[in-house]
Amino acid sequence: MIEVNNLVKRYGDHTAVDHLSFKIEKGKIYGFLGPNGAGKSTTMNIITGYIASTEGTVSIDGHDILEEPEKARKCIGYLPEQPPLYFDMTVLEYMRFAADLKKIPKNKKNEMIEEVMDRVKITDMKNRLIKNLSKGYRQRVGLAQAILGYPDVIILDEPTVGLDPKQIIEIRDLIKDLRQKHTVILSSHILSEVSAVCDYVLIISHGKLVASDTPENLSKLAAGSNNLSLVVKGDKEKIRILLGEISGVRDISIESSGEEGEWNVKLTTEEHTDIREDVFFKMAENRYPILEMQSKKVSLEEIFLELTEDGAGQKKEKDAEQENDDKEGGES
C-alpha cells in the first residue's frame, strides 16, 4: 500500500530523515515510534505530500506522491499532532467543508458525515463551535475529518493526546475497527498504546530505521530478552557453578536478598530457550531450595530504549544482525 525508498530530508546541515526505506502492507495497523526529533512527523508529512523530500520516493497504492500528488492524496486520511481545525466553524460546518475539500459527491456527503460523526461520537456536538469544545472533542473532530471519505490509508500522529482514559479506550477500539477496511499508521509516544493496538512496529532513531517487526518478535532484537529471576537458598558460589552447568545460560547475576543464606539470582538465557525445568531439577538434586522463580518478558519500553539510546551504533549492529538473519533465512 505504501512504499518508501531511500527517503532523505535535510534542513541545511541537519538531516531529519536519513535514507529511510520501508513498506506498509494493506489491512494492518503500524506503530511508528521514535524519540523526539527522530524524524517521525517529518516522515509522515512527506508521505502525505505536505512537504517534499530532499531525496528518495514515496508511492501510495502505486501513485508517486510527487508525480501524481492528487491521486496519491486521495488514498490518505491524515490527522496531524495538531488537528487542522477552524475554531469559528461549528463541527457540522467543518465536516461539510472537509467533505468538499475531499470532493465527496453531494448525494453521499450528508450520509457519510453523519456516519463518521456517529463513529467517533461527536454527533451531539455537531452544532457547537469548535472553539468551545474540549481538547478531547477537538481531537475527535480531527479524527473524523481523517476518516471522512474512507481513504485506504489513515495516518494518525499522536491520536489520543488530550483524551481522558475512557476516551482513549474508545479511540483504541475505533482504530482496531479501522483495520477491517483501512491501513493505519499510528505515531505515538505511549508505548503501551502501540502494544495494545498495532500489528507491526517501526522504530526510527536519528532519522534511520533501527527496527521493524511485530511487537512480539521485537524482543529478539533486545539484549537480555529472556530473563529468569530466582530466589535460592544455599551457598552463593556453589549456586553459581551449578547454574553455569545448564545449557542455554548466557549470564548469571547473584546478589543478597537481605535474608541470611538467600540470594536473588538473575539468569539471562539464549533466545527461545526455556530453562525453568532444568533449573528446578538442578537445584533440587543438590538440595538448594528455590523460594521464588519468575520469567520476565522484555517490554516494548525496554526494547525502545535499547534501540534508540545510541542510534548510529545500534543501527550498525542491527543491520549486521538483519543481514545474518536474511542469509540464514535464504539458506534454510
XYZ file of N, CA and C in Angstrom, residues 145-246:
306
model
N -12.396 14.022 10.403
C -12.029 14.504 9.062
C -11.022 13.576 8.388
N -10.178 12.903 9.191
C -9.222 11.955 8.606
C -9.937 10.738 8.027
N -11.000 10.285 8.717
C -11.746 9.103 8.278
C -12.689 9.438 7.129
N -13.115 10.692 7.053
C -14.102 11.111 6.054
C -13.652 10.734 4.634
N -14.534 10.117 3.890
C -14.202 9.660 2.546
C -13.679 8.246 2.516
N -13.448 7.664 3.702
C -12.948 6.298 3.848
C -11.740 6.016 2.953
N -10.646 6.774 3.152
C -9.432 6.535 2.362
C -8.805 5.186 2.715
N -8.014 4.658 1.796
C -7.373 3.362 2.017
C -6.369 3.412 3.163
N -5.684 4.553 3.305
C -4.649 4.707 4.326
C -5.040 5.829 5.274
N -4.972 5.553 6.568
C -5.235 6.582 7.574
C -3.974 6.744 8.427
N -3.458 7.962 8.472
C -2.233 8.264 9.218
C -2.604 9.126 10.420
N -2.268 8.637 11.599
C -2.647 9.304 12.843
C -1.396 9.647 13.648
N -1.157 10.926 13.857
C 0.013 11.381 14.610
C -0.439 11.741 16.023
N -0.099 10.897 16.992
C -0.489 11.089 18.397
C -2.009 11.272 18.534
N -2.807 10.297 18.137
C -4.265 10.495 18.089
C -4.960 10.577 19.438
N -4.322 10.125 20.527
C -5.001 10.136 21.824
C -4.516 11.237 22.750
N -3.741 12.187 22.219
C -3.266 13.297 23.046
C -4.450 14.098 23.576
N -4.474 14.327 24.883
C -5.510 15.150 25.486
C -6.801 14.430 25.811
N -6.868 13.129 25.549
C -8.093 12.389 25.837
C -8.048 11.787 27.238
N -9.223 11.666 27.863
C -9.271 11.025 29.175
C -9.223 9.506 28.981
N -8.993 8.751 30.072
C -8.826 7.291 29.932
C -9.974 6.596 29.200
N -11.207 7.009 29.479
C -12.352 6.381 28.811
C -12.321 6.667 27.315
N -12.005 7.911 26.944
C -11.933 8.275 25.529
C -10.796 7.547 24.831
N -9.671 7.375 25.539
C -8.524 6.664 24.957
C -8.923 5.236 24.587
N -9.629 4.563 25.480
C -10.084 3.193 25.204
C -11.017 3.177 24.001
N -11.917 4.163 23.915
C -12.850 4.233 22.790
C -12.115 4.454 21.473
N -11.117 5.361 21.484
C -10.352 5.637 20.260
C -9.529 4.418 19.860
N -8.957 3.722 20.848
C -8.206 2.496 20.544
C -9.102 1.464 19.869
N -10.308 1.302 20.406
C -11.249 0.347 19.808
C -11.610 0.768 18.385
N -11.755 2.076 18.185
C -12.071 2.585 16.850
C -10.926 2.303 15.882
N -9.700 2.528 16.337
C -8.532 2.280 15.483
C -8.460 0.803 15.103
N -8.711 -0.077 16.068
C -8.722 -1.519 15.771
C -9.785 -1.855 14.739
N -10.939 -1.195 14.862
C -12.044 -1.421 13.931
C -11.696 -0.947 12.526
N -10.861 0.099 12.432
C -10.479 0.643 11.127
C -9.684 -0.365 10.300
N -9.033 -1.320 10.979
C -8.212 -2.321 10.300
C -9.004 -3.101 9.249
N -10.316 -3.243 9.485
C -11.137 -4.049 8.584
C -11.190 -3.482 7.171
N -11.131 -2.146 7.048
C -11.254 -1.531 5.732
C -10.095 -0.613 5.366
N -9.185 -0.363 6.320
C -8.123 0.614 6.082
C -6.772 0.083 6.554
N -5.730 0.672 6.005
C -4.390 0.508 6.538
C -4.126 1.714 7.436
N -3.660 1.474 8.657
C -3.495 2.552 9.623
C -2.026 2.665 10.031
N -1.514 3.903 10.012
C -0.184 4.192 10.552
C -0.392 5.086 11.765
N 0.110 4.634 12.896
C -0.135 5.311 14.165
C 1.187 5.727 14.795
N 1.363 7.023 14.981
C 2.531 7.522 15.699
C 2.115 7.818 17.127
N 2.896 7.353 18.097
C 2.525 7.581 19.494
C 3.752 7.515 20.384
N 3.721 8.312 21.466
C 4.755 8.220 22.499
C 4.317 7.257 23.597
N 3.054 6.821 23.543
C 2.535 5.916 24.571
C 2.763 4.489 24.086
N 3.827 3.865 24.580
C 4.229 2.570 24.049
C 3.220 1.477 24.377
N 2.537 1.596 25.521
C 1.509 0.607 25.845
C 0.374 0.661 24.825
N 0.124 1.842 24.290
C -0.912 2.002 23.268
C -0.525 1.260 21.988
N 0.746 1.380 21.605
C 1.235 0.685 20.417
C 1.151 -0.827 20.612
N 1.538 -1.298 21.793
C 1.465 -2.734 22.083
C 0.041 -3.244 21.997
N -0.912 -2.420 22.466
C -2.310 -2.844 22.524
C -2.989 -2.822 21.167
N -2.533 -1.959 20.268
C -3.279 -1.697 19.032
C -2.597 -2.236 17.778
N -1.280 -2.162 17.720
C -0.564 -2.335 16.443
C -0.200 -3.782 16.133
N -0.257 -4.110 14.827
C 0.183 -5.420 14.342
C 1.686 -5.426 14.084
N 2.224 -4.256 13.794
C 3.612 -4.162 13.345
C 4.194 -2.844 13.865
N 5.487 -2.842 14.196
C 6.116 -1.653 14.769
C 7.355 -1.269 13.966
N 7.445 0.009 13.636
C 8.642 0.584 13.014
C 9.255 1.550 14.020
N 10.530 1.348 14.352
C 11.218 2.240 15.295
C 12.319 2.976 14.558
N 12.288 4.317 14.632
C 13.346 5.100 14.000
C 14.089 5.916 15.050
N 15.362 6.146 14.785
C 16.204 6.953 15.660
C 17.192 7.710 14.800
N 17.304 9.023 15.027
C 18.185 9.876 14.224
C 17.879 9.747 12.740
N 16.593 9.604 12.412
C 16.171 9.552 11.016
C 16.387 8.229 10.329
N 16.882 7.215 11.061
C 17.162 5.906 10.470
C 16.236 4.857 11.065
N 15.930 3.846 10.279
C 15.129 2.731 10.759
C 16.029 1.782 11.543
N 15.713 1.561 12.841
C 16.543 0.683 13.665
C 15.858 -0.645 13.975
N 14.549 -0.726 13.755
C 13.842 -1.987 13.973
C 12.526 -1.971 13.221
N 12.118 -3.151 12.764
C 10.861 -3.278 12.023
C 10.368 -4.710 12.174
N 9.341 -4.890 13.009
C 8.838 -6.243 13.249
C 7.532 -6.170 14.043
N 6.962 -7.338 14.334
C 5.795 -7.384 15.201
C 6.241 -7.072 16.628
N 5.340 -6.584 17.492
C 5.735 -6.336 18.888
C 6.311 -7.581 19.558
N 5.758 -8.757 19.235
C 6.247 -9.989 19.843
C 7.673 -10.306 19.392
N 7.922 -10.187 18.088
C 9.235 -10.556 17.553
C 10.322 -9.537 17.857
N 9.924 -8.324 18.228
C 10.931 -7.311 18.528
C 11.800 -7.687 19.723
N 11.282 -8.567 20.564
C 12.072 -8.987 21.725
C 13.359 -9.681 21.298
N 13.380 -10.213 20.063
C 14.599 -10.861 19.556
C 15.738 -9.861 19.422
N 15.397 -8.583 19.190
C 16.423 -7.563 18.977
C 16.965 -7.010 20.281
N 16.338 -7.350 21.389
C 16.735 -6.769 22.671
C 17.732 -7.666 23.382
N 18.793 -7.039 23.902
C 19.752 -7.786 24.701
C 19.050 -8.244 25.978
N 19.314 -9.477 26.389
C 18.685 -9.988 27.597
C 17.190 -10.141 27.462
N 16.751 -10.539 26.270
C 15.309 -10.623 26.046
C 14.672 -11.757 26.848
N 15.485 -12.748 27.258
C 14.969 -13.839 28.076
C 15.660 -13.798 29.437
N 14.922 -13.415 30.446
C 15.457 -13.339 31.796
C 14.670 -14.240 32.728
N 15.373 -14.869 33.649
C 14.748 -15.691 34.666
C 15.250 -15.226 36.023
N 14.323 -14.835 36.900
C 14.696 -14.352 38.233
C 14.360 -15.422 39.266
N 15.307 -15.660 40.200
C 15.132 -16.683 41.228
C 15.481 -16.111 42.598
N 14.911 -16.715 43.622
C 15.421 -16.559 44.985
C 15.787 -17.965 45.441
N 17.090 -18.186 45.703
C 17.594 -19.520 46.016
C 18.297 -19.491 47.369
N 18.111 -20.531 48.143
C 18.747 -20.652 49.454
C 19.905 -21.638 49.361
N 21.102 -21.217 49.824
C 22.260 -22.095 49.772
C 23.553 -21.324 49.642
N 24.622 -22.018 49.266
C 25.943 -21.408 49.119
C 26.028 -20.641 47.796
N 26.408 -19.373 47.881
C 26.389 -18.483 46.717
C 27.230 -19.025 45.560
N 28.476 -19.374 45.818
C 29.371 -19.802 44.744
C 28.971 -21.154 44.170
N 28.457 -22.037 45.037
C 28.006 -23.341 44.542
C 26.792 -23.166 43.628
N 25.893 -22.231 43.996
C 24.732 -21.939 43.152
C 25.184 -21.443 41.785
N 26.185 -20.562 41.788
C 26.704 -20.016 40.524
C 27.272 -21.134 39.644
N 28.030 -22.044 40.245
C 28.647 -23.142 39.492
C 27.581 -24.053 38.895
N 26.579 -24.406 39.708
C 25.532 -25.317 39.246
C 24.721 -24.713 38.100
N 24.360 -23.442 38.237
C 23.575 -22.788 37.185
C 24.397 -22.626 35.909
N 25.718 -22.438 36.066
C 26.592 -22.316 34.897
C 26.701 -23.592 34.095
N 26.321 -24.720 34.713
C 26.371 -26.006 34.010
C 25.155 -26.235 33.122
N 24.136 -25.391 33.254
C 22.897 -25.578 32.499
C 23.047 -25.002 31.096
